[in-house]
Amino acid sequence: MWRKLVLLVAMSLLVTVFAAKIEIFSWWTAGGEAEGLQELFNIYSKLYPGVEIINATVAGGAGAQAKAVLKTRMLGGDPPDTFQVHAGHELIDTWVKTGFMEPITFLYKEEGWDKVMPKGILDIVSYNGEYWSVPVNIHRANVLWYNKKIFEKYGLKPPKTFEEFFQVAEVLKSHGIIPLALGTKDGWEAAHAFETVLIGKLGAEGYRGLWNGKTKWSDPRVTDALETFARMLQYVNSDHAARTWDEACALIVEGKAAMNIMGDWAVGYFYAKNFYDFGWVLAPGNEGIFDALSDSFGLPKGAKNRENVINFLRVLGSKEGQLAFNIKKGSIPARTDIDKNLFPEYQRSAMEDWLKHEIVPSVMHGAAASESWVTEFKDVISLFVARPDVKTTQKALVSIAKAQGVPQ
Ligand code: BGC
């Protein structure tokens, strides 16, 4: 009797220890994000039904909370099997150069991804002649979303320039509508909007130069961007500090606010809420420019379920995975061999723009600068929202760039 019991307990312990699992770490919890992730899980589970998926999410847009949790786990020798990371500096500087990842060049060769992804994307997941993560999408950061019904009701045209933005905002305000929805709860959303103002004022070349020293942060166009942003902040909802990015999008859905500057995960949110009365233009002054970022996943050294990760990465890079995920997520595939007609209207237009617009890297989402620079940039802009002092803020931006070793 006792022997049987001990045997049973030992067996069940073995099953728990060796049961096939994969822990997937991300911050995809909001409307659109969660649905996109679920699509990937569905495909994976169909192919590998015996593997239990542990969906390790930490809520907070742009990884506001997830990145800190990830750092603690990685430094503590407890990496998730795979984790969401922005392609570019965030991947390479934070995790690759520091020796935390395994190269996955063999997977690129086996799956032929280097033949179906554009050079610009392959470059930002490469280091030392190896590939380090699989990009699952391309997001666009510089979009102005608007509620079509409100614009129709007041006979307004979506603004393309800053001047038009302020004209439209005045009219909306006079009718008691919040002109620009904003959430600043997670500390990154204002910096996201400001990134698009920098692009709008400096153009693609000038904006790119901010991150490599060709444009100085003391440039009068940066002053103009700060002044303009301070003016824009006069048209946002007063409860912005209590709202996250998706709660700001909710104001558009509810018809309380008319516009919102956000990445195209916002469209994933709108779909998830069955809201289709939205329109989009580029953020003011951003005509012809695609402010880009990419979510990717890699293989951390010491991943407990290495084989399962490799198979999950295969799904991420596959045509089927990229199609199902991006339809829900609002982004476009990193692969260029997927028929755009399979996507909703917004993504079709983004896929066209991706091929013809000038591409700049998003700073707020890890593509343009190291994580320490991004953190300081976002903190300074958060302070600016509370106290829009142009001189002090510009000085701080100059000092941050200097501290990053970029001559000013
Ligand atoms: C990510 C998106 C995500 C957004 C909001 C961005 O940094 O790249 O995938 O939807 O944050 O959470």
Short mmCIF file of C-alpha atoms and ligand atoms in Angstrom, two decimals:
data_model
loop_
_atom_site.label_atom_id
_atom_site.label_comp_id
_atom_site.label_asym_id
_atom_site.label_seq_id
_atom_site.Cartn_x
_atom_site.Cartn_y
_atom_site.Cartn_z
CA MET A 1 0.00 0.00 0.00
CA TRP A 2 2.70 2.50 1.07
CA ARG A 3 4.94 1.45 -1.76
CA LYS A 4 2.14 2.06 -4.24
CA LEU A 5 1.51 5.50 -2.81
CA VAL A 6 5.17 6.49 -2.92
CA LEU A 7 5.35 5.26 -6.51
CA LEU A 8 2.30 7.31 -7.46
CA VAL A 9 3.64 10.48 -5.85
CA ALA A 10 7.02 9.98 -7.52
CA MET A 11 5.35 9.47 -10.89
CA SER A 12 3.21 12.55 -10.62
CA LEU A 13 6.28 14.56 -9.61
CA LEU A 14 8.10 13.29 -12.66
CA VAL A 15 5.18 14.22 -14.88
CA THR A 16 5.11 17.77 -13.50
CA VAL A 17 8.84 18.20 -13.87
CA PHE A 18 9.08 16.74 -17.36
CA ALA A 19 5.69 17.78 -18.76
CA ALA A 20 6.24 19.64 -21.99
CA LYS A 21 5.93 23.38 -21.42
CA ILE A 22 6.86 26.70 -22.88
CA GLU A 23 6.78 30.00 -21.04
CA ILE A 24 6.20 32.97 -23.32
CA PHE A 25 6.82 36.37 -21.78
CA SER A 26 5.27 39.57 -23.18
CA TRP A 27 3.27 42.67 -22.26
CA TRP A 28 0.42 41.89 -24.62
CA THR A 29 -2.63 42.16 -22.41
CA ALA A 30 -4.68 44.99 -23.96
CA GLY A 31 -7.39 44.72 -26.63
CA GLY A 32 -5.87 43.62 -29.95
CA GLU A 33 -2.57 42.61 -28.38
CA ALA A 34 -4.03 39.72 -26.42
CA GLU A 35 -6.03 38.54 -29.45
CA GLY A 36 -2.93 38.60 -31.67
CA LEU A 37 -0.94 36.58 -29.16
CA GLN A 38 -3.77 34.07 -28.85
CA GLU A 39 -3.64 33.49 -32.61
CA LEU A 40 0.01 32.47 -32.29
CA PHE A 41 -0.82 30.17 -29.40
CA ASN A 42 -3.62 28.55 -31.42
CA ILE A 43 -1.30 27.73 -34.29
CA TYR A 44 1.40 26.47 -31.95
CA SER A 45 -1.04 24.28 -30.00
CA LYS A 46 -2.39 22.76 -33.19
CA LEU A 47 1.14 21.76 -34.19
CA TYR A 48 2.34 20.74 -30.72
CA PRO A 49 -0.78 19.73 -28.78
CA GLY A 50 1.21 18.14 -25.96
CA VAL A 51 3.00 21.34 -24.96
CA GLU A 52 1.47 23.49 -22.26
CA ILE A 53 1.76 27.22 -22.96
CA ILE A 54 2.44 29.41 -19.96
CA ASN A 55 1.32 32.86 -20.95
CA ALA A 56 3.56 35.03 -18.79
CA THR A 57 2.31 38.55 -19.40
CA VAL A 58 3.04 41.66 -17.39
CA ALA A 59 0.52 44.39 -18.22
CA GLY A 60 1.68 47.89 -19.15
CA GLY A 61 1.96 49.32 -22.66
CA ALA A 62 5.37 49.47 -24.34
CA GLY A 63 6.68 47.11 -21.66
CA ALA A 64 6.39 49.80 -18.98
CA GLN A 65 6.37 47.16 -16.23
CA ALA A 66 7.39 44.02 -18.12
CA LYS A 67 10.90 45.18 -18.92
CA ALA A 68 11.81 45.57 -15.25
CA VAL A 69 10.43 42.12 -14.40
CA LEU A 70 12.34 40.65 -17.33
CA LYS A 71 15.58 42.26 -16.20
CA THR A 72 15.23 40.84 -12.69
CA ARG A 73 14.58 37.37 -14.06
CA MET A 74 17.39 37.45 -16.62
CA LEU A 75 19.94 38.75 -14.12
CA GLY A 76 18.72 36.24 -11.55
CA GLY A 77 19.36 33.32 -13.92
CA ASP A 78 15.66 32.56 -14.40
CA PRO A 79 14.97 33.53 -18.03
CA PRO A 80 11.54 32.93 -19.53
CA ASP A 81 11.76 30.46 -22.42
CA THR A 82 11.27 33.34 -24.83
CA PHE A 83 10.35 37.00 -24.45
CA GLN A 84 9.05 39.98 -26.42
CA VAL A 85 11.78 42.44 -27.30
CA HIS A 86 11.95 45.30 -29.79
CA ALA A 87 14.28 44.70 -32.68
CA GLY A 88 17.17 47.16 -32.83
CA HIS A 89 18.98 48.68 -29.84
CA GLU A 90 16.72 47.11 -27.23
CA LEU A 91 17.52 43.60 -28.49
CA ILE A 92 21.15 44.09 -29.43
CA ASP A 93 22.44 46.45 -26.71
CA THR A 94 20.44 45.14 -23.79
CA TRP A 95 20.49 41.38 -24.40
CA VAL A 96 22.83 40.34 -27.21
CA LYS A 97 26.03 42.30 -26.57
CA THR A 98 25.72 41.42 -22.89
CA GLY A 99 25.78 37.71 -23.71
CA PHE A 100 22.28 36.66 -22.64
CA MET A 101 21.06 35.22 -25.96
CA GLU A 102 21.82 32.32 -28.26
CA PRO A 103 22.18 33.08 -31.97
CA ILE A 104 19.43 31.60 -34.15
CA THR A 105 21.06 31.93 -37.56
CA PHE A 106 20.48 28.20 -38.14
CA LEU A 107 16.71 28.81 -37.97
CA TYR A 108 16.93 31.64 -40.52
CA LYS A 109 18.74 29.27 -42.87
CA GLU A 110 16.35 26.36 -42.30
CA GLU A 111 13.26 28.51 -42.72
CA GLY A 112 14.63 30.78 -45.45
CA TRP A 113 13.65 33.95 -43.53
CA ASP A 114 16.67 35.84 -44.81
CA LYS A 115 15.10 35.59 -48.28
CA VAL A 116 11.65 36.90 -47.34
CA MET A 117 12.41 39.70 -44.86
CA PRO A 118 13.69 43.11 -45.97
CA LYS A 119 17.31 44.05 -45.35
CA GLY A 120 16.32 46.92 -43.03
CA ILE A 121 14.65 44.44 -40.68
CA LEU A 122 17.33 41.75 -40.97
CA ASP A 123 19.93 44.38 -40.08
CA ILE A 124 18.31 45.25 -36.76
CA VAL A 125 18.12 41.65 -35.57
CA SER A 126 21.75 40.99 -36.55
CA TYR A 127 25.00 41.37 -34.69
CA ASN A 128 28.43 39.89 -35.34
CA GLY A 129 27.23 38.07 -38.43
CA GLU A 130 24.45 36.20 -36.58
CA TYR A 131 20.68 36.59 -36.26
CA TRP A 132 19.34 36.94 -32.70
CA SER A 133 15.55 37.12 -32.82
CA VAL A 134 12.54 36.60 -35.08
CA PRO A 135 10.56 39.74 -35.95
CA VAL A 136 6.88 38.92 -35.89
CA ASN A 137 5.66 42.27 -37.22
CA ILE A 138 6.30 45.86 -38.17
CA HIS A 139 4.37 48.50 -36.28
CA ARG A 140 3.96 52.10 -37.29
CA ALA A 141 4.21 54.63 -34.46
CA ASN A 142 3.26 57.89 -36.21
CA VAL A 143 -0.46 57.64 -36.83
CA LEU A 144 -3.23 60.06 -35.94
CA TRP A 145 -6.49 58.18 -35.40
CA TYR A 146 -9.81 59.95 -35.42
CA ASN A 147 -13.47 59.31 -34.80
CA LYS A 148 -15.12 59.64 -38.21
CA LYS A 149 -18.60 60.43 -36.88
CA ILE A 150 -17.35 63.39 -34.88
CA PHE A 151 -15.38 64.74 -37.82
CA GLU A 152 -18.42 64.36 -40.10
CA LYS A 153 -20.76 65.96 -37.58
CA TYR A 154 -18.68 69.14 -37.41
CA GLY A 155 -17.64 69.14 -41.08
CA LEU A 156 -13.97 68.74 -40.23
CA LYS A 157 -11.10 67.37 -42.27
CA PRO A 158 -8.43 65.29 -40.52
CA PRO A 159 -5.40 67.54 -39.97
CA LYS A 160 -2.17 66.94 -41.84
CA THR A 161 -0.17 69.91 -40.62
CA PHE A 162 0.28 71.38 -37.13
CA GLU A 163 -1.63 74.46 -38.21
CA GLU A 164 -4.59 72.35 -39.31
CA PHE A 165 -4.34 70.36 -36.09
CA PHE A 166 -4.77 73.49 -33.97
CA GLN A 167 -7.65 74.79 -36.12
CA VAL A 168 -9.52 71.49 -35.83
CA ALA A 169 -8.73 71.25 -32.11
CA GLU A 170 -10.23 74.69 -31.48
CA VAL A 171 -13.49 73.77 -33.23
CA LEU A 172 -13.75 70.48 -31.33
CA LYS A 173 -13.08 72.19 -28.04
CA SER A 174 -15.79 74.75 -28.71
CA HIS A 175 -18.26 71.85 -29.06
CA GLY A 176 -17.20 70.26 -25.80
CA ILE A 177 -15.33 67.37 -27.43
CA ILE A 178 -11.87 66.42 -26.17
CA PRO A 179 -9.68 67.18 -29.20
CA LEU A 180 -6.77 64.84 -28.39
CA ALA A 181 -7.07 61.71 -26.25
CA LEU A 182 -4.02 60.98 -24.14
CA GLY A 183 -3.13 58.50 -21.41
CA THR A 184 0.05 59.12 -19.44
CA LYS A 185 -0.41 56.54 -16.69
CA ASP A 186 2.43 54.27 -17.76
CA GLY A 187 4.89 57.10 -18.33
CA TRP A 188 5.73 56.50 -22.02
CA GLU A 189 2.67 57.65 -23.94
CA ALA A 190 3.52 61.38 -24.00
CA ALA A 191 7.06 60.62 -25.17
CA HIS A 192 5.51 58.52 -27.91
CA ALA A 193 3.42 61.46 -29.10
CA PHE A 194 6.39 63.82 -28.78
CA GLU A 195 8.50 61.51 -30.94
CA THR A 196 6.05 62.17 -33.78
CA VAL A 197 6.24 65.92 -33.14
CA LEU A 198 10.04 65.74 -33.44
CA ILE A 199 9.64 63.94 -36.76
CA GLY A 200 7.05 66.48 -37.86
CA LYS A 201 9.37 69.39 -37.14
CA LEU A 202 12.74 67.92 -38.11
CA GLY A 203 11.84 65.64 -41.00
CA ALA A 204 13.27 62.14 -41.44
CA GLU A 205 16.89 63.19 -41.83
CA GLY A 206 16.84 65.67 -38.94
CA TYR A 207 15.09 63.24 -36.60
CA ARG A 208 17.51 60.40 -37.40
CA GLY A 209 20.37 62.79 -36.70
CA LEU A 210 19.21 63.30 -33.11
CA TRP A 211 20.32 59.75 -32.29
CA ASN A 212 23.74 59.88 -33.92
CA GLY A 213 24.84 63.45 -33.24
CA LYS A 214 24.22 64.86 -36.73
CA THR A 215 21.37 66.94 -35.31
CA LYS A 216 22.06 68.72 -32.04
CA TRP A 217 19.42 68.68 -29.36
CA SER A 218 19.95 72.42 -29.01
CA ASP A 219 18.61 72.85 -32.58
CA PRO A 220 15.89 75.54 -32.85
CA ARG A 221 13.64 72.92 -34.47
CA VAL A 222 13.72 70.97 -31.20
CA THR A 223 12.67 74.16 -29.40
CA ASP A 224 9.83 74.50 -31.90
CA ALA A 225 8.84 70.85 -31.32
CA LEU A 226 8.69 71.39 -27.55
CA GLU A 227 6.70 74.61 -27.90
CA THR A 228 4.29 72.92 -30.30
CA PHE A 229 3.90 69.91 -28.03
CA ALA A 230 3.17 72.19 -25.07
CA ARG A 231 0.42 73.75 -27.16
CA MET A 232 -0.98 70.35 -28.12
CA LEU A 233 -1.12 69.35 -24.47
CA GLN A 234 -3.66 72.10 -23.91
CA TYR A 235 -6.15 70.03 -25.91
CA VAL A 236 -5.91 66.72 -24.05
CA ASN A 237 -8.29 65.13 -21.53
CA SER A 238 -7.69 66.36 -17.98
CA ASP A 239 -7.67 62.80 -16.57
CA HIS A 240 -4.74 61.65 -18.74
CA ALA A 241 -2.62 60.69 -15.72
CA ALA A 242 -5.22 58.08 -14.79
CA ARG A 243 -5.43 56.47 -18.24
CA THR A 244 -3.32 53.92 -20.08
CA TRP A 245 -2.88 54.04 -23.88
CA ASP A 246 -5.87 51.77 -24.46
CA GLU A 247 -8.02 53.72 -22.01
CA ALA A 248 -7.19 56.79 -24.09
CA CYS A 249 -8.31 54.90 -27.22
CA ALA A 250 -11.55 54.13 -25.38
CA LEU A 251 -12.34 57.87 -25.41
CA ILE A 252 -12.35 57.72 -29.23
CA VAL A 253 -14.57 54.62 -29.23
CA GLU A 254 -17.01 56.28 -26.80
CA GLY A 255 -17.14 59.43 -28.93
CA LYS A 256 -15.79 61.61 -26.11
CA ALA A 257 -12.53 62.45 -27.85
CA ALA A 258 -11.91 63.03 -31.54
CA MET A 259 -8.20 62.26 -32.13
CA ASN A 260 -5.36 60.22 -30.72
CA ILE A 261 -1.71 59.91 -31.71
CA MET A 262 -0.67 56.30 -31.18
CA GLY A 263 1.04 53.36 -32.83
CA ASP A 264 -1.06 51.06 -34.96
CA TRP A 265 -1.66 48.66 -32.08
CA ALA A 266 -4.53 51.17 -31.61
CA VAL A 267 -6.22 49.68 -34.66
CA GLY A 268 -5.94 46.24 -33.03
CA TYR A 269 -7.71 47.74 -30.04
CA PHE A 270 -10.47 49.22 -32.23
CA TYR A 271 -11.04 45.85 -33.95
CA ALA A 272 -11.15 44.09 -30.59
CA LYS A 273 -13.86 46.53 -29.48
CA ASN A 274 -15.75 46.09 -32.76
CA PHE A 275 -15.29 49.77 -33.46
CA TYR A 276 -14.96 50.60 -37.13
CA ASP A 277 -15.88 54.30 -37.24
CA PHE A 278 -12.27 55.33 -37.13
CA GLY A 279 -10.13 57.00 -39.74
CA TRP A 280 -6.41 57.68 -39.84
CA VAL A 281 -3.87 60.09 -41.25
CA LEU A 282 -0.24 60.48 -40.36
CA ALA A 283 0.67 62.58 -37.33
CA PRO A 284 1.03 66.28 -38.24
CA GLY A 285 3.98 66.97 -40.54
CA ASN A 286 4.79 63.24 -40.88
CA GLU A 287 3.72 62.91 -44.52
CA GLY A 288 5.84 60.35 -46.40
CA ILE A 289 7.59 59.09 -43.26
CA PHE A 290 7.11 55.66 -41.65
CA ASP A 291 8.15 55.69 -37.97
CA ALA A 292 8.84 51.99 -37.50
CA LEU A 293 9.42 49.39 -34.83
CA SER A 294 9.26 45.64 -34.65
CA ASP A 295 8.33 43.14 -31.96
CA SER A 296 10.53 40.09 -31.89
CA PHE A 297 11.30 36.97 -29.83
CA GLY A 298 14.56 35.12 -29.37
CA LEU A 299 16.22 32.27 -27.53
CA PRO A 300 17.73 33.20 -24.17
CA LYS A 301 20.70 31.17 -22.96
CA GLY A 302 19.52 28.72 -20.32
CA ALA A 303 15.93 28.54 -21.61
CA LYS A 304 14.43 25.54 -19.83
CA ASN A 305 12.46 24.35 -22.84
CA ARG A 306 14.82 25.09 -25.70
CA GLU A 307 13.31 22.74 -28.30
CA ASN A 308 9.82 24.11 -27.65
CA VAL A 309 11.11 27.66 -28.08
CA ILE A 310 12.70 26.81 -31.40
CA ASN A 311 9.38 25.45 -32.62
CA PHE A 312 7.53 28.52 -31.33
CA LEU A 313 9.99 30.75 -33.18
CA ARG A 314 9.26 28.76 -36.33
CA VAL A 315 5.59 29.64 -35.92
CA LEU A 316 6.44 33.34 -35.40
CA GLY A 317 8.39 33.50 -38.62
CA SER A 318 5.94 31.43 -40.67
CA LYS A 319 3.52 32.87 -43.23
CA GLU A 320 0.57 31.43 -41.32
CA GLY A 321 1.76 32.85 -37.99
CA GLN A 322 2.51 36.32 -39.34
CA LEU A 323 -0.81 36.50 -41.14
CA ALA A 324 -3.01 35.42 -38.24
CA PHE A 325 -1.13 37.50 -35.67
CA ASN A 326 -0.89 40.75 -37.63
CA ILE A 327 -4.52 40.81 -38.74
CA LYS A 328 -5.50 41.09 -35.07
CA LYS A 329 -2.54 43.12 -33.87
CA GLY A 330 -2.87 46.03 -36.30
CA SER A 331 0.70 45.64 -37.53
CA ILE A 332 2.00 44.31 -40.83
CA PRO A 333 4.11 41.20 -41.39
CA ALA A 334 7.89 41.41 -41.33
CA ARG A 335 7.80 38.96 -44.24
CA THR A 336 7.19 40.58 -47.60
CA ASP A 337 5.67 37.51 -49.28
CA ILE A 338 2.19 37.70 -47.74
CA ASP A 339 -0.67 38.94 -49.92
CA LYS A 340 -1.83 42.33 -48.67
CA ASN A 341 -5.39 41.64 -49.80
CA LEU A 342 -5.74 39.21 -46.92
CA PHE A 343 -5.57 42.17 -44.49
CA PRO A 344 -8.08 44.82 -43.39
CA GLU A 345 -7.95 48.22 -45.06
CA TYR A 346 -5.66 49.92 -42.54
CA GLN A 347 -2.93 47.28 -42.78
CA ARG A 348 -3.20 47.28 -46.58
CA SER A 349 -2.41 50.98 -46.60
CA ALA A 350 0.46 50.50 -44.11
CA MET A 351 1.90 47.73 -46.29
CA GLU A 352 1.88 50.08 -49.28
CA ASP A 353 3.46 52.92 -47.28
CA TRP A 354 6.14 50.58 -45.92
CA LEU A 355 7.40 50.11 -49.47
CA LYS A 356 7.35 53.74 -50.54
CA HIS A 357 7.80 55.94 -47.45
CA GLU A 358 11.01 56.97 -45.79
CA ILE A 359 11.62 54.75 -42.78
CA VAL A 360 12.82 56.13 -39.45
CA PRO A 361 13.38 54.11 -36.25
CA SER A 362 11.06 54.69 -33.29
CA VAL A 363 12.90 55.78 -30.17
CA MET A 364 10.14 55.06 -27.68
CA HIS A 365 9.94 51.46 -28.93
CA GLY A 366 13.56 50.45 -28.85
CA ALA A 367 14.67 50.92 -32.44
CA ALA A 368 16.58 54.23 -32.37
CA ALA A 369 18.63 54.38 -29.18
CA SER A 370 19.86 52.39 -26.19
CA GLU A 371 17.41 51.60 -23.41
CA SER A 372 19.06 53.96 -20.93
CA TRP A 373 18.62 56.86 -23.38
CA VAL A 374 14.99 55.89 -24.00
CA THR A 375 14.28 55.78 -20.28
CA GLU A 376 15.72 59.23 -19.66
CA PHE A 377 14.01 60.66 -22.73
CA LYS A 378 10.64 59.37 -21.60
CA ASP A 379 11.13 60.60 -18.02
CA VAL A 380 12.03 64.11 -19.17
CA ILE A 381 8.96 64.24 -21.41
CA SER A 382 6.76 62.97 -18.56
CA LEU A 383 8.00 65.86 -16.45
CA PHE A 384 7.33 68.20 -19.34
CA VAL A 385 3.67 67.15 -19.36
CA ALA A 386 3.40 68.15 -15.71
CA ARG A 387 5.46 71.34 -16.17
CA PRO A 388 5.94 72.36 -19.80
CA ASP A 389 9.10 74.39 -19.36
CA VAL A 390 10.72 74.44 -22.80
CA LYS A 391 14.14 75.82 -21.81
CA THR A 392 14.80 73.43 -18.93
CA THR A 393 13.54 70.46 -20.90
CA GLN A 394 15.68 71.19 -23.93
CA LYS A 395 18.73 71.59 -21.69
CA ALA A 396 17.98 68.22 -20.10
CA LEU A 397 17.65 66.61 -23.54
CA VAL A 398 21.05 68.02 -24.50
CA SER A 399 22.66 66.67 -21.30
CA ILE A 400 21.13 63.22 -21.80
CA ALA A 401 22.54 63.01 -25.33
CA LYS A 402 25.97 64.10 -24.05
CA ALA A 403 25.89 61.49 -21.30
CA GLN A 404 25.20 58.91 -24.02
CA GLY A 405 28.47 59.94 -25.65
CA VAL A 406 26.81 61.80 -28.52
CA PRO A 407 28.63 65.13 -29.04
CA GLN A 408 26.42 68.18 -28.73
C1 BGC B 1 4.85 47.22 -28.73
C2 BGC B 1 3.47 46.84 -29.25
C3 BGC B 1 2.46 47.06 -28.15
C4 BGC B 1 2.55 48.49 -27.63
C5 BGC B 1 1.58 48.81 -26.52
C6 BGC B 1 4.84 48.60 -28.13
O1 BGC B 1 6.06 48.88 -27.52
O2 BGC B 1 5.80 47.16 -29.74
O3 BGC B 1 3.46 45.51 -29.66
O4 BGC B 1 1.18 46.79 -28.62
O5 BGC B 1 3.84 48.68 -27.12
O6 BGC B 1 1.67 47.90 -25.49
#
